[in-house]
mmCIF file of C-alpha atoms in Angstrom:
data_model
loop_
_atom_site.group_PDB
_atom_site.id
_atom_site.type_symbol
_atom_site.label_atom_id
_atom_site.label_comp_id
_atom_site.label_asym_id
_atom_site.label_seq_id
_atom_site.Cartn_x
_atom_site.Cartn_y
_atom_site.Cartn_z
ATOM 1 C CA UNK A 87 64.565 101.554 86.235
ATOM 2 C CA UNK A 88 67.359 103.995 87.035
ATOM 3 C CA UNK A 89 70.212 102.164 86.642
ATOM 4 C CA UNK A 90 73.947 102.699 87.835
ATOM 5 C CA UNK A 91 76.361 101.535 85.507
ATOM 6 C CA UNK A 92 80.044 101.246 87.533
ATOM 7 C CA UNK A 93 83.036 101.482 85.125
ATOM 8 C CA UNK A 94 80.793 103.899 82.592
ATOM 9 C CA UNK A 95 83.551 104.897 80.280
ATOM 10 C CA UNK A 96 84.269 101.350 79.424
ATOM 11 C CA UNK A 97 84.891 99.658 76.504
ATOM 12 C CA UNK A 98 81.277 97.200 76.933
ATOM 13 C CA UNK A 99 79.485 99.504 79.175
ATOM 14 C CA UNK A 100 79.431 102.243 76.607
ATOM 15 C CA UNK A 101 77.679 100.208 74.354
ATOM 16 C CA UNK A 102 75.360 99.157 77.551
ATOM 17 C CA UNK A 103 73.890 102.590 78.451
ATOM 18 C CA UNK A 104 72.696 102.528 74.568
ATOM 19 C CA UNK A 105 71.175 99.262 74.973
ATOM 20 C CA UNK A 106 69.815 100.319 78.617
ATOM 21 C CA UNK A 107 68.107 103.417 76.847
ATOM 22 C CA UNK A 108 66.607 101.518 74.227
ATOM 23 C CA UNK A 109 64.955 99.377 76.655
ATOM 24 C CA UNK A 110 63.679 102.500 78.613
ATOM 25 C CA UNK A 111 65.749 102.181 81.232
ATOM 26 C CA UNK A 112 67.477 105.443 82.802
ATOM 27 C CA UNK A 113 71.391 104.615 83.107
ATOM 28 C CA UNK A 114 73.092 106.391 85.383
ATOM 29 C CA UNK A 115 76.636 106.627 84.733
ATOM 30 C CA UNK A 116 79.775 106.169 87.081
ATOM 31 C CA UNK A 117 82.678 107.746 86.017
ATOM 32 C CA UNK A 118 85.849 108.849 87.497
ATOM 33 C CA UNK A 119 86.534 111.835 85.440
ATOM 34 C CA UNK A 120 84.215 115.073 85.248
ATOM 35 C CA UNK A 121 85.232 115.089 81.601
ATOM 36 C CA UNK A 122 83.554 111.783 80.637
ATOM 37 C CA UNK A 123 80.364 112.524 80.824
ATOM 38 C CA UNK A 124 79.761 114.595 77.816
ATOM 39 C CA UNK A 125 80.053 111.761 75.937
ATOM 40 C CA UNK A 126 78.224 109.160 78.096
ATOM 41 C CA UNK A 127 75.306 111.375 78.000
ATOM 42 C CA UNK A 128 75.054 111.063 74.633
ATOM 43 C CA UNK A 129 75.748 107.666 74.621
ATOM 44 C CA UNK A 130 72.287 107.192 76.529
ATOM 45 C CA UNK A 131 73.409 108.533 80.364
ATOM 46 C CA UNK A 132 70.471 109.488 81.876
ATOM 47 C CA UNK A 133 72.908 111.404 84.560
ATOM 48 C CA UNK A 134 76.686 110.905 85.451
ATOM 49 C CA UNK A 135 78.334 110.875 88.953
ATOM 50 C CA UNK A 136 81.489 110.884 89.828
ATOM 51 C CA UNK A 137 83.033 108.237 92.129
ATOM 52 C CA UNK A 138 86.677 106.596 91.854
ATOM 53 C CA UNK A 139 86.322 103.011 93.058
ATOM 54 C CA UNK A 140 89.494 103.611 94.706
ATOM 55 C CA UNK A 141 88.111 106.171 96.946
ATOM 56 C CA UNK A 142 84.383 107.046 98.339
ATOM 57 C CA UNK A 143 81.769 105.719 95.859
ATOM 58 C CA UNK A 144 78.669 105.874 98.407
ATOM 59 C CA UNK A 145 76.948 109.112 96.777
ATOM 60 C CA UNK A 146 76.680 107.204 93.480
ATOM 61 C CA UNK A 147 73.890 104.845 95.222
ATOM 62 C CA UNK A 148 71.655 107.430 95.890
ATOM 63 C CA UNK A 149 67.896 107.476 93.775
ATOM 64 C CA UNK A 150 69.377 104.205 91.931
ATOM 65 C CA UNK A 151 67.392 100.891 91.350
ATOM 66 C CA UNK A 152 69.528 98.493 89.735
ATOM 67 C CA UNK A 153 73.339 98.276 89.841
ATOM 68 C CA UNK A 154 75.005 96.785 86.576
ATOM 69 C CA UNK A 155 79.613 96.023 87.995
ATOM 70 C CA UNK A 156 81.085 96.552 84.255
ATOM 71 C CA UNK A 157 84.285 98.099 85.612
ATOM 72 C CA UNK A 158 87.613 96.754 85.617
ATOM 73 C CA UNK A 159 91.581 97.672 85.093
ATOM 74 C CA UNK A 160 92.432 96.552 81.617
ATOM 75 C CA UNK A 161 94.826 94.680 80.376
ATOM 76 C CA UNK A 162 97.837 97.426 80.861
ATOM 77 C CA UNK A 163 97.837 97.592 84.589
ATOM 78 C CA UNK A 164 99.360 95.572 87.159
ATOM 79 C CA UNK A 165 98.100 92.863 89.655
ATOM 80 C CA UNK A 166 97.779 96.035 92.066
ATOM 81 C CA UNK A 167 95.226 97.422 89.927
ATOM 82 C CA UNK A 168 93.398 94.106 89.390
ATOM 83 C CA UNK A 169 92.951 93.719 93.082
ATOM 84 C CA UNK A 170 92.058 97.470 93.536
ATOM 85 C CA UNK A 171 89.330 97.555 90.731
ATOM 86 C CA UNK A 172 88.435 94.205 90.173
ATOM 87 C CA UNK A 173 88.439 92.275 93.346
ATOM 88 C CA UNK A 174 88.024 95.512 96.024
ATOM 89 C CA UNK A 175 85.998 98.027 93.923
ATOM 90 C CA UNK A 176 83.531 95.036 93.103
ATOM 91 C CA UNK A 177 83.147 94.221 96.996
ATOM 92 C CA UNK A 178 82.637 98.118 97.808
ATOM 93 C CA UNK A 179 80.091 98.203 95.110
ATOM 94 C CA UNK A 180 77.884 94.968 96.467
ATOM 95 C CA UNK A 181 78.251 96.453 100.280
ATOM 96 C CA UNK A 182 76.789 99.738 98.902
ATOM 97 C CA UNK A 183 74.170 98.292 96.801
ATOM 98 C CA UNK A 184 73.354 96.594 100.086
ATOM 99 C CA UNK A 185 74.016 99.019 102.681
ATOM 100 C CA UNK A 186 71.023 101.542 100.040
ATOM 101 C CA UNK A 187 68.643 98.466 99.904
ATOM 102 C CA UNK A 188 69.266 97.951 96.110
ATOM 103 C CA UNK A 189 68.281 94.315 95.269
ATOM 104 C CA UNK A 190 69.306 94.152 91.956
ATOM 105 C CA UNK A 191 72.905 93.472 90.986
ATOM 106 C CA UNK A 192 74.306 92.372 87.561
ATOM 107 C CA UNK A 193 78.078 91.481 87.442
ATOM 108 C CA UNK A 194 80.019 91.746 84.537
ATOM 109 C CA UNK A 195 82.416 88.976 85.104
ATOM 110 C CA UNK A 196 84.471 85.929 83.113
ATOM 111 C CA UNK A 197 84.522 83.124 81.077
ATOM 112 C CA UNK A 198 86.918 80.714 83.589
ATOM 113 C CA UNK A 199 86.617 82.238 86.922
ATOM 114 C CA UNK A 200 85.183 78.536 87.864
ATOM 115 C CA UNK A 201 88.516 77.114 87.717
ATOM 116 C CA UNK A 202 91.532 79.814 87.624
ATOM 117 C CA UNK A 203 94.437 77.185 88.001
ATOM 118 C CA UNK A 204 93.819 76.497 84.820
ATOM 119 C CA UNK A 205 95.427 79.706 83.516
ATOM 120 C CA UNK A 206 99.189 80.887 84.033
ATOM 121 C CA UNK A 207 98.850 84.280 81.903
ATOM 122 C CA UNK A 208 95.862 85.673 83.606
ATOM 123 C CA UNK A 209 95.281 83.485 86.961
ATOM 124 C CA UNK A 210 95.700 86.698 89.240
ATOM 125 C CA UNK A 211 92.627 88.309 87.314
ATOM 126 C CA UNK A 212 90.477 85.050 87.179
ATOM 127 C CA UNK A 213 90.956 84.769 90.747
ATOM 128 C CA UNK A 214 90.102 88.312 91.879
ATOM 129 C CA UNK A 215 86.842 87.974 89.224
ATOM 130 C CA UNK A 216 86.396 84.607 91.524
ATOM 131 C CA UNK A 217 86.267 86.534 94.794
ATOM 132 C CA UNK A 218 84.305 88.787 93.649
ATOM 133 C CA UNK A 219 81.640 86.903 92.118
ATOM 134 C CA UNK A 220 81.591 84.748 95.680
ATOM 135 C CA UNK A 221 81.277 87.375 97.769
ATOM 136 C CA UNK A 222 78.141 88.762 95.300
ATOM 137 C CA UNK A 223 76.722 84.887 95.997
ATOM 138 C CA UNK A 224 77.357 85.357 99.670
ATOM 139 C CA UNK A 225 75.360 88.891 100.117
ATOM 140 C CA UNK A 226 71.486 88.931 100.277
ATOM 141 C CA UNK A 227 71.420 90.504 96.817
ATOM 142 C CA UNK A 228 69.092 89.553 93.958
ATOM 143 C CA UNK A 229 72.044 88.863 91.309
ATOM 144 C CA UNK A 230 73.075 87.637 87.846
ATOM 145 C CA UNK A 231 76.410 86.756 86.586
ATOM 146 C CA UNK A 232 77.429 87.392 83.568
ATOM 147 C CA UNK A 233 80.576 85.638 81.889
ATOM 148 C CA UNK A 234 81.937 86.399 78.733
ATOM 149 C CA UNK A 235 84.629 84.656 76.531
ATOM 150 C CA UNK A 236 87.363 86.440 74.674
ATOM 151 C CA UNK A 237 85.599 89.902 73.423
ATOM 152 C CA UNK A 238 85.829 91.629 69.926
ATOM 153 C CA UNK A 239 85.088 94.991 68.556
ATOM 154 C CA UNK A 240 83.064 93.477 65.477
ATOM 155 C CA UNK A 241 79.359 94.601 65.101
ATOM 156 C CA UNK A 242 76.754 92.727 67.610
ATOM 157 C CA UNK A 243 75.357 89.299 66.099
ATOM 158 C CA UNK A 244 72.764 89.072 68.389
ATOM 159 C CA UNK A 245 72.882 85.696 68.970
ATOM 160 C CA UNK A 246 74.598 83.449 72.010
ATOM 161 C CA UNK A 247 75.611 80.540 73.512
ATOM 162 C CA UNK A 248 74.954 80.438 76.625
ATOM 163 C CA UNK A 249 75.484 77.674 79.623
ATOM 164 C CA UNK A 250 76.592 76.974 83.196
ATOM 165 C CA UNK A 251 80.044 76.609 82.133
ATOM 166 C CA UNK A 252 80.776 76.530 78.286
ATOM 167 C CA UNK A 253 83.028 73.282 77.571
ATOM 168 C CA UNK A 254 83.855 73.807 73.962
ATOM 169 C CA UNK A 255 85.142 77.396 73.635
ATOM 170 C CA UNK A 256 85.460 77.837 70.020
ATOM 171 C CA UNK A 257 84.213 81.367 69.652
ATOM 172 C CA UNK A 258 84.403 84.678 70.766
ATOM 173 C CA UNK A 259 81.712 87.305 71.527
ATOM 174 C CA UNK A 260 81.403 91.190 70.835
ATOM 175 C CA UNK A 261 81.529 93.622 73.135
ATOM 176 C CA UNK A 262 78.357 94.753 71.927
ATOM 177 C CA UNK A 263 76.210 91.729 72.161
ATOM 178 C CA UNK A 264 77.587 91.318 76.223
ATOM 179 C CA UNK A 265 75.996 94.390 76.844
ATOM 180 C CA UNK A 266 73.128 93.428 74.733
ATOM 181 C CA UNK A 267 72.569 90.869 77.175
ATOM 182 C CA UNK A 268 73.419 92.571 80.299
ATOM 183 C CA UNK A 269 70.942 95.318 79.315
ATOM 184 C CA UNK A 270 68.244 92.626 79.109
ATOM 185 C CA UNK A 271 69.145 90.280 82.519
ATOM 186 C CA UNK A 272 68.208 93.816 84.318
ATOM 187 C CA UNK A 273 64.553 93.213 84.257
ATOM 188 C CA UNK A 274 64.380 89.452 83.955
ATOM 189 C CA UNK A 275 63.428 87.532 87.218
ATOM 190 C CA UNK A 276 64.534 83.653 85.929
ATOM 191 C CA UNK A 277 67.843 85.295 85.645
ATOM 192 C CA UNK A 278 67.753 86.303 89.205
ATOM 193 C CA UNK A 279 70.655 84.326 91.071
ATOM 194 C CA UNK A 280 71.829 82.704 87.676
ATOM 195 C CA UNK A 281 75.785 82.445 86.932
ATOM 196 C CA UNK A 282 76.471 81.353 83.081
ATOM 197 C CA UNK A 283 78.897 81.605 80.772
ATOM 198 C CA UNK A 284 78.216 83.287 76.958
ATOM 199 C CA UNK A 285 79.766 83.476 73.668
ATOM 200 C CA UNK A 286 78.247 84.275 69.790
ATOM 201 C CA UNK A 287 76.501 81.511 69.326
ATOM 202 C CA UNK A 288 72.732 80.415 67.480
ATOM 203 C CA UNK A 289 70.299 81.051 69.600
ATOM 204 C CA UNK A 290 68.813 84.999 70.025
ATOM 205 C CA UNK A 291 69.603 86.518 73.143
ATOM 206 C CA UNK A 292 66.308 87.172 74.018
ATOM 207 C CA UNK A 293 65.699 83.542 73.611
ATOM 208 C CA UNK A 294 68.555 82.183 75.245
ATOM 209 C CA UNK A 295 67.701 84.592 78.146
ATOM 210 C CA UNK A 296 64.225 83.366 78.307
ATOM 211 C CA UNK A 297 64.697 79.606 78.560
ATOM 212 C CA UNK A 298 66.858 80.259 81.864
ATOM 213 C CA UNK A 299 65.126 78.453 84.630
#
């Protein structure tokens, strides 16, 4: 499937179009900056395009299959950016997936977007992340959300907890094994309309993907 991969040049989706190649998928990348995509391509980018989710993005649609949201404003910004990126970008990208008949949408979200009272420190991103996931539940999309606990730069374990909502959150997971398991939800239909939480955990990905139901 040619796949468009929003937020390219992050920090998980760079390990994604890898794991998207591998799988024989064709990743398309979205990046904001012409100068990005020397390095996506050889990443795994099939192709890059250039869209700023703060402007136009509908030419990124065109040709594409399969629309993986893994963008978002880091931890340095502002609440204006988490709104703009986050929350807004994420609703422009679902209307355009929709409005160029893509079905398939896979949104990189987070681990406590089901209740964001519970956090002071990060409630205005938690909320945002909330919004957005809704409005992906609300559209006529064939979706899977994807919620990940506190992420680390170690090397992928490739293994994972993964449930509804994780109670006991006594691990962390690595960038690299989120996009392990994003690049494998693309393609897998019991995941289709499926919102669960993940962390490093026991149980293979693969495995943990397949007994979804």
């Amino acid at each position: 499937m040619d796949v468009l991969v929003v937020g390219a040049n992050g920090q998980v989706a760079r390990h994604l179009l890898t794991k998207l190649k591998e799988l024989g998928h064709s990743p398309v990348a979205m990046i904001r900056k012409e100068e990005q995509a020397e390095e996506l391509l050889k990443l795994g980018a099939a192709r890059t395009v250039v869209a700023d989710l703060e402007g136009d993005i509908s030419a990124a649609f065109a040709g594409v299959e399969a629309v993986i949201f893994a963008a978002g404003s880091g931890g340095h910004t502002g609440a204006d950016k988490t709104i703009l990126i986050d929350l807004w970008g994420a609703i422009k990208t679902i209307d355009e997936a929709e409005k160029h008949g893509i079905k398939r949408f896979v949104m990189l979200s987070s681990m406590g977007t089901v209740d964001p009272d519970k956090s002071d420190r990060i409630r205005h991103y938690l909320v945002a992340k909330k919004l957005a996931d809704d409005h992906l539940k609300w559209s006529g999309l064939d979706y899977t959300i994807v919620r990940p606990g506190s992420l680390t730069n170690d090397p992928a374990l490739g293994k994972i907890k993964l449930e509804p909502e994780i109670k006991v959150r006594d691990n962390t997971i690595t960038r690299e094994d989120v996009a392990i398991v994003l690049a494998n939800v693309v393609e897998r239909e019991q995941t289709i309309h499926k919102t669960f939480e993940i962390l490093n955990g026991d149980t293979p990905i693969v495995d943990a993907l397949d007994a979804l139901e």
